[in-house]
Protein backbone atom coordinates (compact mmCIF):
# COMPACT_ATOMS: atom_id res chain seq x y z
CA UNK A 1 44.48 -46.20 15.37
CA UNK A 2 42.41 -43.53 17.12
CA UNK A 3 45.48 -41.27 17.20
CA UNK A 4 45.99 -41.65 13.44
CA UNK A 5 42.35 -40.81 12.76
CA UNK A 6 42.58 -37.74 14.99
CA UNK A 7 45.70 -36.56 13.16
CA UNK A 8 43.96 -36.97 9.82
CA UNK A 9 40.96 -35.00 11.10
CA UNK A 10 43.20 -32.22 12.35
CA UNK A 11 44.97 -31.99 9.00
CA UNK A 12 41.62 -31.87 7.20
CA UNK A 13 40.41 -29.09 9.46
CA UNK A 14 43.57 -27.08 8.87
CA UNK A 15 43.14 -27.30 5.10
CA UNK A 16 39.37 -26.68 5.07
CA UNK A 17 38.45 -23.25 3.66
CA UNK A 18 37.46 -20.71 6.29
CA UNK A 19 33.90 -20.38 5.00
CA UNK A 20 33.26 -24.11 5.60
CA UNK A 21 34.32 -23.79 9.22
CA UNK A 22 31.67 -21.25 10.17
CA UNK A 23 30.16 -22.34 13.46
CA UNK A 24 26.83 -24.03 12.88
CA UNK A 25 23.83 -22.21 14.31
CA UNK A 26 22.07 -24.67 16.61
CA UNK A 27 19.78 -22.76 18.95
CA UNK A 28 16.94 -20.56 17.76
CA UNK A 29 18.83 -17.54 19.05
CA UNK A 30 21.89 -18.53 17.01
CA UNK A 31 19.71 -18.89 13.92
CA UNK A 32 18.11 -15.49 14.41
CA UNK A 33 21.52 -13.88 14.87
CA UNK A 34 22.82 -15.62 11.75
CA UNK A 35 19.79 -14.48 9.78
CA UNK A 36 20.29 -10.90 10.96
CA UNK A 37 23.97 -11.02 10.00
CA UNK A 38 23.04 -12.26 6.52
CA UNK A 39 20.56 -9.41 6.04
CA UNK A 40 23.12 -6.84 7.22
CA UNK A 41 25.67 -8.16 4.74
CA UNK A 42 23.00 -8.34 2.02
CA UNK A 43 22.14 -4.68 2.54
CA UNK A 44 25.79 -3.68 2.08
CA UNK A 45 26.18 -5.94 -0.97
CA UNK A 46 23.01 -4.58 -2.57
CA UNK A 47 24.15 -1.00 -1.94
CA UNK A 48 27.44 -1.77 -3.69
CA UNK A 49 26.20 -3.64 -6.77
CA UNK A 50 22.45 -3.02 -7.15
CA UNK A 51 19.65 -5.42 -7.99
CA UNK A 52 20.92 -6.95 -11.23
CA UNK A 53 24.37 -7.84 -9.89
CA UNK A 54 23.26 -9.02 -6.46
CA UNK A 55 24.80 -12.50 -6.09
CA UNK A 56 24.14 -15.18 -3.49
CA UNK A 57 27.52 -16.71 -4.24
CA UNK A 58 29.37 -13.45 -3.65
CA UNK A 59 27.34 -12.81 -0.50
CA UNK A 60 28.18 -16.27 0.86
CA UNK A 61 31.89 -15.63 0.31
CA UNK A 62 31.66 -12.28 2.05
CA UNK A 63 29.99 -13.96 5.02
CA UNK A 64 32.55 -16.76 5.10
CA UNK A 65 29.98 -19.49 4.63
CA UNK A 66 29.10 -22.09 2.03
CA UNK A 67 26.40 -21.08 -0.44
CA UNK A 68 24.35 -24.08 0.68
CA UNK A 69 24.33 -22.69 4.22
CA UNK A 70 23.01 -19.39 2.93
CA UNK A 71 20.16 -21.19 1.15
CA UNK A 72 19.13 -22.84 4.41
CA UNK A 73 18.02 -19.42 5.60
CA UNK A 74 16.66 -18.06 2.32
CA UNK A 75 15.38 -20.47 -0.30
CA UNK A 76 15.97 -18.13 -3.23
CA UNK A 77 17.80 -14.92 -4.03
CA UNK A 78 14.46 -13.14 -4.20
CA UNK A 79 13.38 -14.52 -0.82
CA UNK A 80 16.41 -12.84 0.72
CA UNK A 81 15.66 -9.59 -1.12
CA UNK A 82 12.03 -9.75 0.03
CA UNK A 83 13.21 -10.05 3.64
CA UNK A 84 15.57 -7.14 3.06
CA UNK A 85 12.66 -5.11 1.69
CA UNK A 86 10.56 -5.93 4.76
CA UNK A 87 13.35 -4.69 7.03
CA UNK A 88 13.72 -1.49 5.00
CA UNK A 89 9.98 -0.85 5.11
CA UNK A 90 9.87 -1.32 8.88
CA UNK A 91 12.72 1.16 9.27
CA UNK A 92 10.95 3.64 7.00
CA UNK A 93 7.67 3.41 8.93
CA UNK A 94 9.46 3.72 12.28
CA UNK A 95 11.41 6.81 11.18
CA UNK A 96 8.36 8.48 9.67
CA UNK A 97 6.27 7.92 12.81
CA UNK A 98 9.08 9.03 15.11
CA UNK A 99 9.54 12.34 13.28
CA UNK A 100 5.84 13.12 12.70
CA UNK A 101 4.33 15.74 14.97
CA UNK A 102 0.67 15.72 16.00
CA UNK A 103 -1.01 17.56 14.45
CA UNK A 104 1.00 18.18 11.30
CA UNK A 105 0.15 20.34 8.30
CA UNK A 106 -0.32 18.71 4.91
CA UNK A 107 2.70 20.54 3.51
CA UNK A 108 4.96 19.55 6.42
CA UNK A 109 3.82 15.93 6.20
CA UNK A 110 4.46 15.73 2.46
CA UNK A 111 7.91 17.22 2.92
CA UNK A 112 8.67 14.77 5.74
CA UNK A 113 7.43 11.77 3.75
CA UNK A 114 9.70 12.70 0.87
CA UNK A 115 12.74 13.27 3.08
CA UNK A 116 12.37 9.95 4.94
CA UNK A 117 11.75 8.08 1.69
CA UNK A 118 14.96 9.43 0.19
CA UNK A 119 16.87 8.36 3.29
CA UNK A 120 16.01 4.75 2.39
CA UNK A 121 17.29 4.36 -1.21
CA UNK A 122 17.28 0.56 -0.95
CA UNK A 123 13.57 0.65 -0.16
CA UNK A 124 12.81 2.42 -3.43
CA UNK A 125 15.21 0.26 -5.45
CA UNK A 126 13.69 -2.95 -4.07
CA UNK A 127 10.10 -1.76 -4.36
CA UNK A 128 10.64 -1.03 -8.05
CA UNK A 129 11.15 -4.81 -8.53
CA UNK A 130 8.86 -6.04 -5.78
CA UNK A 131 5.74 -6.99 -7.71
CA UNK A 132 7.38 -7.50 -11.10
CA UNK A 133 10.25 -9.82 -10.11
CA UNK A 134 10.82 -10.48 -6.41
CA UNK A 135 7.36 -11.70 -5.41
CA UNK A 136 7.23 -14.02 -8.43
CA UNK A 137 10.24 -16.00 -7.21
CA UNK A 138 9.30 -16.91 -3.65
CA UNK A 139 7.05 -19.61 -2.25
CA UNK A 140 3.40 -18.85 -1.51
CA UNK A 141 4.04 -19.34 2.21
CA UNK A 142 6.87 -16.80 2.21
CA UNK A 143 4.82 -14.35 0.14
CA UNK A 144 1.80 -14.54 2.45
CA UNK A 145 3.97 -14.03 5.53
CA UNK A 146 5.66 -11.02 3.94
CA UNK A 147 2.36 -9.46 2.88
CA UNK A 148 0.95 -9.84 6.39
CA UNK A 149 4.03 -8.16 7.83
CA UNK A 150 3.70 -5.28 5.37
CA UNK A 151 0.01 -4.90 6.22
CA UNK A 152 0.87 -4.56 9.91
CA UNK A 153 3.38 -1.81 9.08
CA UNK A 154 0.75 0.04 7.06
CA UNK A 155 -1.87 -0.39 9.76
CA UNK A 156 0.50 1.11 12.33
CA UNK A 157 1.30 4.02 10.01
CA UNK A 158 -2.37 4.47 9.14
CA UNK A 159 -3.33 4.90 12.79
CA UNK A 160 -0.62 7.53 13.20
CA UNK A 161 -1.71 9.36 10.05
CA UNK A 162 -5.32 9.42 11.24
CA UNK A 163 -4.19 11.21 14.39
CA UNK A 164 -1.68 13.57 12.80
CA UNK A 165 -3.59 14.54 9.65
CA UNK A 166 -7.12 14.14 11.01
CA UNK A 167 -8.06 11.62 8.34
CA UNK A 168 -10.41 8.67 8.54
CA UNK A 169 -8.79 5.21 8.70
CA UNK A 170 -9.92 4.48 5.12
CA UNK A 171 -8.48 7.75 3.84
CA UNK A 172 -5.23 7.11 5.72
CA UNK A 173 -4.83 3.74 4.02
CA UNK A 174 -5.64 5.26 0.63
CA UNK A 175 -3.06 7.98 1.24
CA UNK A 176 -0.31 5.47 2.08
CA UNK A 177 -0.95 3.45 -1.08
CA UNK A 178 -1.04 6.58 -3.24
CA UNK A 179 2.12 8.12 -1.79
CA UNK A 180 4.11 4.90 -2.10
CA UNK A 181 3.19 4.71 -5.77
CA UNK A 182 3.90 8.41 -6.22
CA UNK A 183 7.37 8.28 -4.64
CA UNK A 184 8.35 5.51 -7.05
CA UNK A 185 7.20 7.51 -10.03
CA UNK A 186 8.85 10.69 -8.79
CA UNK A 187 12.11 8.84 -8.17
CA UNK A 188 12.24 7.95 -11.87
CA UNK A 189 12.70 11.64 -12.58
CA UNK A 190 16.12 11.48 -10.93
CA UNK A 191 17.26 8.53 -13.06
CA UNK A 192 18.28 10.68 -16.02
CA UNK A 193 22.00 11.32 -16.72
CA UNK A 194 23.71 13.63 -14.24
CA UNK A 195 24.57 16.88 -16.03
CA UNK A 196 26.08 20.00 -14.55
CA UNK A 197 23.27 22.59 -14.77
CA UNK A 198 25.84 25.27 -15.59
CA UNK A 199 26.52 23.52 -18.90
CA UNK A 200 22.89 23.81 -19.98
CA UNK A 201 20.95 26.77 -21.39
CA UNK A 202 18.54 28.53 -19.05
CA UNK A 203 15.37 26.94 -20.48
CA UNK A 204 16.82 23.44 -19.99
CA UNK A 205 17.81 24.23 -16.41
CA UNK A 206 14.25 25.31 -15.66
CA UNK A 207 12.89 22.15 -17.26
CA UNK A 208 15.20 19.90 -15.22
CA UNK A 209 14.22 21.71 -12.03
CA UNK A 210 10.52 21.22 -12.79
CA UNK A 211 10.96 17.47 -13.24
CA UNK A 212 13.13 16.87 -10.20
CA UNK A 213 11.55 14.28 -7.94
CA UNK A 214 10.92 16.58 -4.97
CA UNK A 215 8.70 19.23 -6.62
CA UNK A 216 6.93 16.52 -8.63
CA UNK A 217 6.21 14.49 -5.52
CA UNK A 218 5.20 17.38 -3.29
CA UNK A 219 2.83 18.96 -5.80
CA UNK A 220 1.02 15.71 -6.55
CA UNK A 221 0.96 14.52 -2.94
CA UNK A 222 -0.77 17.75 -1.90
CA UNK A 223 -3.33 17.24 -4.66
CA UNK A 224 -4.00 13.73 -3.36
CA UNK A 225 -4.50 15.03 0.18
CA UNK A 226 -6.77 17.80 -1.08
CA UNK A 227 -8.87 15.24 -2.94
CA UNK A 228 -9.18 13.01 0.11
CA UNK A 229 -10.30 15.91 2.27
CA UNK A 230 -12.91 16.97 -0.27
CA UNK A 231 -14.19 13.41 -0.47
CA UNK A 232 -14.44 13.24 3.31
């Protein structure tokens, strides 16, 4: 009898889809590793399809797990995207701090901030939907935890900015908020259709160059810094 049951179990295991046979994460370490693997796969999936087409079902298949297993780690699609945004923000802050000299000129800092921001395209794409969509579809507990994590990132960056730019802590925080908003607005300038400049008349080429995100961002960021220094 026991032999027959074992044979039936073996046959069932052989015919079970691969995603259902993913080893269950038991220890806390296993769970953290599984969560990290999900976020890594989510980053690749988001890069491929963008925000609108990001699918938990497709992601689960790519990971070889049941969709229900995926929802054990992230209660909603937006909760996963919020975690992905937090990871991207931490990477951005770490890169910016690592590459910032002390002291640093306003112009060099603005150029560096732009360059590092553009190295993290997912950060901009996710931030564009952060307050309008993502944060509206997560639990209050998850939202509060995420906000606290973001605040710690900004506090760390603010301390570094105070040292590098010789700004007060309050002005450093104001600068971070302003530049994050500015980089989103400047990035919109690059969302227009891609056209070969050689196909356009000279006046249109000049106009496109003026509205490219980099000169728009740099000019306005320097004005913000100038205003903060005058206020101080």
